[in-house]
CSV table of C-alpha atoms in Angstrom, one decimal:
chain,number,residue,atom,x,y,z
A,1,MET,CA,85.6,60.1,124.0
A,2,PRO,CA,87.4,63.5,123.4
A,3,LEU,CA,90.9,63.4,122.2
A,4,LYS,CA,93.7,64.6,124.5
A,5,SER,CA,95.7,67.6,123.5
A,6,SER,CA,99.5,67.5,123.3
A,7,GLU,CA,99.5,69.6,126.5
A,8,ASP,CA,97.4,67.0,128.3
A,9,ILE,CA,99.6,64.2,127.2
A,10,ARG,CA,102.7,66.1,128.3
A,11,LEU,CA,101.2,66.7,131.7
A,12,GLY,CA,99.8,63.2,132.0
A,13,ARG,CA,96.3,64.4,132.7
A,14,ASN,CA,93.0,62.8,132.2
A,15,ILE,CA,89.5,64.3,131.7
A,16,GLU,CA,88.5,64.0,135.4
A,17,GLU,CA,91.8,65.7,136.5
A,18,ASP,CA,91.2,68.4,133.9
A,19,ARG,CA,87.8,69.0,135.4
A,20,ILE,CA,89.3,69.2,138.9
A,21,ILE,CA,91.8,71.8,137.7
A,22,GLU,CA,88.9,73.8,136.2
A,23,ILE,CA,87.0,73.6,139.5
A,24,VAL,CA,90.0,74.9,141.4
A,25,ARG,CA,90.2,77.9,139.0
A,26,GLN,CA,86.5,78.6,139.3
A,27,LEU,CA,86.6,78.6,143.1
A,28,SER,CA,89.7,80.8,143.0
A,29,THR,CA,87.7,83.3,140.9
A,30,GLN,CA,84.6,83.1,143.2
A,31,LEU,CA,86.8,83.7,146.3
A,32,SER,CA,88.7,86.5,144.6
A,33,ILE,CA,92.0,84.7,145.1
A,34,THR,CA,94.8,85.3,142.7
A,35,ARG,CA,97.6,83.4,144.4
A,36,HIS,CA,99.1,80.1,143.1
A,37,TRP,CA,95.8,78.2,143.1
A,38,THR,CA,94.9,79.9,139.8
A,39,ASN,CA,98.1,78.6,138.2
A,40,LEU,CA,97.4,75.0,138.9
A,41,GLU,CA,98.7,72.7,136.2
A,42,SER,CA,98.3,69.1,137.4
A,43,VAL,CA,96.8,66.7,140.0
A,44,PHE,CA,99.1,64.4,141.9
A,45,TRP,CA,97.6,61.4,143.8
A,46,LEU,CA,99.4,61.1,147.2
A,47,GLU,CA,100.1,57.8,148.9
A,48,ASN,CA,101.5,59.5,152.0
A,49,PRO,CA,99.3,58.3,155.0
A,50,THR,CA,100.3,61.3,157.1
A,51,ARG,CA,98.3,63.5,154.7
A,52,ALA,CA,94.6,64.0,155.6
A,53,VAL,CA,92.5,62.0,153.2
A,54,ASP,CA,89.8,64.7,153.2
A,55,TRP,CA,92.1,67.7,152.8
A,56,PRO,CA,93.5,68.7,149.3
A,57,THR,CA,97.0,70.1,149.5
A,58,TRP,CA,98.9,72.6,147.3
A,59,LEU,CA,102.2,71.0,146.2
A,60,ARG,CA,105.3,72.5,144.6
A,61,ASN,CA,105.5,72.7,140.8
A,62,ARG,CA,101.8,73.9,140.5
A,63,ARG,CA,100.3,70.5,141.6
A,64,LEU,CA,97.3,69.7,143.6
A,65,GLY,CA,97.8,66.8,146.0
A,66,LEU,CA,94.8,64.5,146.5
A,67,ARG,CA,94.9,61.2,148.4
A,68,LYS,CA,95.1,58.2,146.1
A,69,GLU,CA,92.5,56.3,148.2
A,70,LEU,CA,89.8,58.6,146.8
A,71,LYS,CA,90.9,58.3,143.2
A,72,GLU,CA,87.8,57.3,141.1
A,73,LYS,CA,85.7,57.2,144.3
A,74,LEU,CA,84.9,60.9,144.2
A,75,ASN,CA,83.8,62.6,141.0
A,76,PRO,CA,85.2,66.0,140.2
A,77,GLU,CA,82.1,67.8,141.5
A,78,GLU,CA,82.4,66.0,144.8
A,79,TRP,CA,85.9,67.4,145.2
A,80,ARG,CA,84.5,71.0,145.0
A,81,PRO,CA,83.5,71.6,148.6
A,82,LEU,CA,86.7,69.9,149.9
A,83,ILE,CA,88.9,72.1,147.6
A,84,ALA,CA,86.9,75.3,148.6
A,85,SER,CA,87.8,74.8,152.3
A,86,ALA,CA,91.4,74.0,151.4
A,87,ILE,CA,91.8,77.2,149.3
A,88,ILE,CA,90.4,79.3,152.1
A,89,HIS,CA,92.6,77.7,154.7
A,90,ASP,CA,95.7,78.1,152.6
A,91,VAL,CA,95.1,81.7,151.5
A,92,ARG,CA,92.5,83.5,153.6
A,93,LEU,CA,93.8,82.1,156.9
A,94,ARG,CA,97.5,82.2,156.0
A,95,LYS,CA,98.3,84.9,158.6
A,96,GLN,CA,96.6,83.0,161.4
A,97,ARG,CA,98.5,79.9,160.4
A,98,ILE,CA,101.8,81.8,160.5
A,99,VAL,CA,100.9,83.3,163.9
A,100,GLY,CA,100.2,79.8,165.2
A,101,GLY,CA,103.6,78.5,163.9
A,102,LEU,CA,105.5,81.4,165.4
A,103,THR,CA,103.7,81.0,168.7
A,104,TRP,CA,104.8,77.4,168.8
A,105,LEU,CA,108.4,78.2,167.9
A,106,VAL,CA,108.8,81.2,170.3
A,107,ALA,CA,107.1,79.4,173.2
A,108,SER,CA,109.2,76.3,172.7
A,109,MET,CA,112.4,78.4,172.7
A,110,VAL,CA,111.4,80.3,175.8
A,111,LEU,CA,110.5,77.2,177.7
A,112,LEU,CA,113.7,75.4,176.6
A,113,LEU,CA,116.0,78.4,177.5
A,114,ALA,CA,114.2,78.7,180.9
A,115,PHE,CA,115.0,75.1,181.6
A,116,VAL,CA,118.6,75.4,180.5
A,117,PHE,CA,119.5,78.5,182.4
A,118,TYR,CA,117.3,78.0,185.5
A,119,GLY,CA,116.2,74.4,185.7
A,120,LEU,CA,119.5,72.7,185.3
A,121,PRO,CA,121.4,75.0,187.8
A,122,LEU,CA,118.6,74.8,190.3
A,123,PHE,CA,118.2,71.0,190.3
A,124,PHE,CA,121.8,69.9,189.5
A,125,ARG,CA,123.9,72.8,190.7
A,126,ILE,CA,125.7,73.0,187.4
A,127,THR,CA,126.1,75.6,184.6
A,128,PRO,CA,124.3,75.0,181.3
A,129,MET,CA,127.7,74.6,179.4
A,130,SER,CA,129.0,72.0,181.9
A,131,VAL,CA,126.4,69.6,180.6
A,132,TYR,CA,128.6,69.1,177.6
A,133,HIS,CA,131.9,68.8,179.5
A,134,GLY,CA,133.2,66.7,182.3
A,135,PRO,CA,131.4,63.7,183.9
A,136,TYR,CA,127.9,64.5,182.8
A,137,PRO,CA,127.1,62.0,180.0
A,138,THR,CA,123.7,61.1,181.6
A,139,LEU,CA,122.8,64.8,181.9
A,140,SER,CA,123.7,65.3,178.2
A,141,ILE,CA,121.2,62.6,177.2
A,142,PHE,CA,118.7,64.0,179.6
A,143,TYR,CA,119.1,67.5,178.1
A,144,VAL,CA,118.5,66.1,174.5
A,145,VAL,CA,115.4,64.3,175.7
A,146,VAL,CA,114.1,67.4,177.4
A,147,THR,CA,114.8,69.5,174.2
A,148,ILE,CA,112.8,67.1,172.0
A,149,GLY,CA,110.1,66.8,174.6
A,150,THR,CA,109.7,70.6,174.8
A,151,PHE,CA,109.0,70.9,171.1
A,152,TYR,CA,106.5,68.0,171.1
A,153,LEU,CA,104.8,69.5,174.2
A,154,MET,CA,104.4,72.9,172.5
A,155,ALA,CA,103.3,71.3,169.2
A,156,ALA,CA,100.6,69.4,171.2
A,157,ALA,CA,99.6,72.7,172.9
A,158,THR,CA,99.0,74.4,169.6
A,159,THR,CA,97.3,71.5,167.8
A,160,PRO,CA,93.8,72.6,168.9
A,161,TYR,CA,94.4,76.1,167.3
A,162,ALA,CA,95.5,74.5,164.0
A,163,LYS,CA,92.4,72.3,164.0
A,164,ARG,CA,90.1,75.3,164.7
A,165,LEU,CA,91.5,77.1,161.7
A,166,LYS,CA,90.4,74.2,159.5
A,167,LEU,CA,87.0,74.3,161.0
A,168,GLN,CA,87.0,78.1,160.4
A,169,ALA,CA,87.8,77.4,156.7
A,170,ASP,CA,84.7,75.2,156.5
A,171,LYS,CA,82.6,77.9,158.1
A,172,VAL,CA,83.8,80.6,155.7
A,173,ALA,CA,83.3,78.3,152.7
A,174,ASN,CA,79.7,77.7,153.8
A,175,GLN,CA,79.1,81.4,154.3
A,176,GLU,CA,80.4,82.5,150.9
A,177,LEU,CA,79.7,79.4,148.7
A,178,ALA,CA,77.0,77.5,150.6
A,179,THR,CA,79.2,74.4,150.5
A,180,GLY,CA,78.2,73.1,154.0
A,181,PRO,CA,75.4,70.6,153.1
A,182,GLU,CA,77.4,69.1,150.2
A,183,LEU,CA,80.6,69.0,152.2
A,184,LEU,CA,78.8,67.1,155.0
A,185,THR,CA,77.5,64.5,152.5
A,186,ILE,CA,81.0,64.1,151.0
A,187,LEU,CA,82.7,63.8,154.4
A,188,ASN,CA,80.2,61.1,155.4
A,189,LYS,CA,80.9,59.2,152.2
A,190,ILE,CA,84.7,59.4,152.8
A,191,GLU,CA,84.3,58.3,156.4
A,192,GLY,CA,82.4,55.2,155.1
A,193,LEU,CA,85.2,54.2,152.8
A,194,SER,CA,87.6,51.5,153.9
A,195,ILE,CA,90.9,53.0,155.0
A,196,SER,CA,93.6,50.8,156.5
A,197,PRO,CA,94.3,50.9,160.3
A,198,GLU,CA,97.9,52.0,159.6
A,199,GLN,CA,96.7,55.1,157.8
A,200,LYS,CA,94.3,56.0,160.6
A,201,SER,CA,97.0,55.5,163.2
A,202,ALA,CA,99.4,57.7,161.2
A,203,ARG,CA,96.8,60.5,161.3
A,204,LEU,CA,96.4,60.2,165.1
A,205,ILE,CA,100.0,61.4,165.6
A,206,SER,CA,99.6,64.3,163.1
A,207,ARG,CA,98.0,67.7,163.5
A,208,GLN,CA,95.3,66.8,161.0
A,209,LEU,CA,91.6,67.2,161.8
A,210,PRO,CA,89.9,63.8,162.2
A,211,ILE,CA,87.0,63.4,159.7
A,212,SER,CA,84.6,62.5,162.6
A,213,GLU,CA,85.4,65.8,164.4
A,214,ARG,CA,85.0,67.7,161.1
A,215,ILE,CA,81.6,66.1,160.6
A,216,ARG,CA,80.5,66.8,164.1
A,217,GLU,CA,81.4,70.5,164.0
A,218,LEU,CA,79.9,71.0,160.5
A,219,SER,CA,76.7,69.4,161.7
A,220,LYS,CA,76.5,71.8,164.6
A,221,LEU,CA,77.1,74.7,162.2
A,222,LEU,CA,74.3,73.6,159.9
A,223,ASN,CA,72.0,72.6,162.8
A,224,VAL,CA,71.6,69.0,161.4
A,225,ASP,CA,72.6,65.6,162.5
A,226,ARG,CA,75.7,63.8,161.2
A,227,LYS,CA,73.8,62.5,158.2
A,228,GLY,CA,72.5,66.0,157.3
A,229,LEU,CA,68.9,65.6,158.6
A,230,ALA,CA,67.4,68.6,160.3
A,231,GLN,CA,67.2,68.4,164.1
């Protein structure tokens, strides 16, 4: 077994994590990406159930976040197609993600202001500022609920766009690196692993792309069934 260098010991890395880091750098070179992915230093195994189990994440301090449930269940090469899509989504589709975020924020603010300056006076015959003064405690609570509800509503409205960007990342990765067939195999393997109901429930309230949907769309792209067999 190869001895670890002092740098490996300092970073707490093992051989498999070193190989994953090498794969990240190889993919960055193949995709002509020079952003932070090329400066990756370590792998961090996440226990956060709100993180998608099938989607590697760039973390601060030059770390790659991978879900702990998959530790030692996927070998480094099996991480390759997952990481390829993640890199493309993070770097190539960055502008589209920013546009989606700004759309959510601006639309939420417009809807909220329209309610404050037109909805409240129309239905309650009061001025927006009077909600905070005088005998309007119920309306104050109602206003807070509407504010929170507005942001959740707009977040739900932009969720399909966020999911489409992840599917687009899979498509680009397949076009440039031919990762599609291998990715489909890995996704089926991940779907077959035992994940607690609490973790699945946590993902349902997030904007993450369900593995089943990712498999279905990738199968359509490759013109195969869910198991990768030609149709």
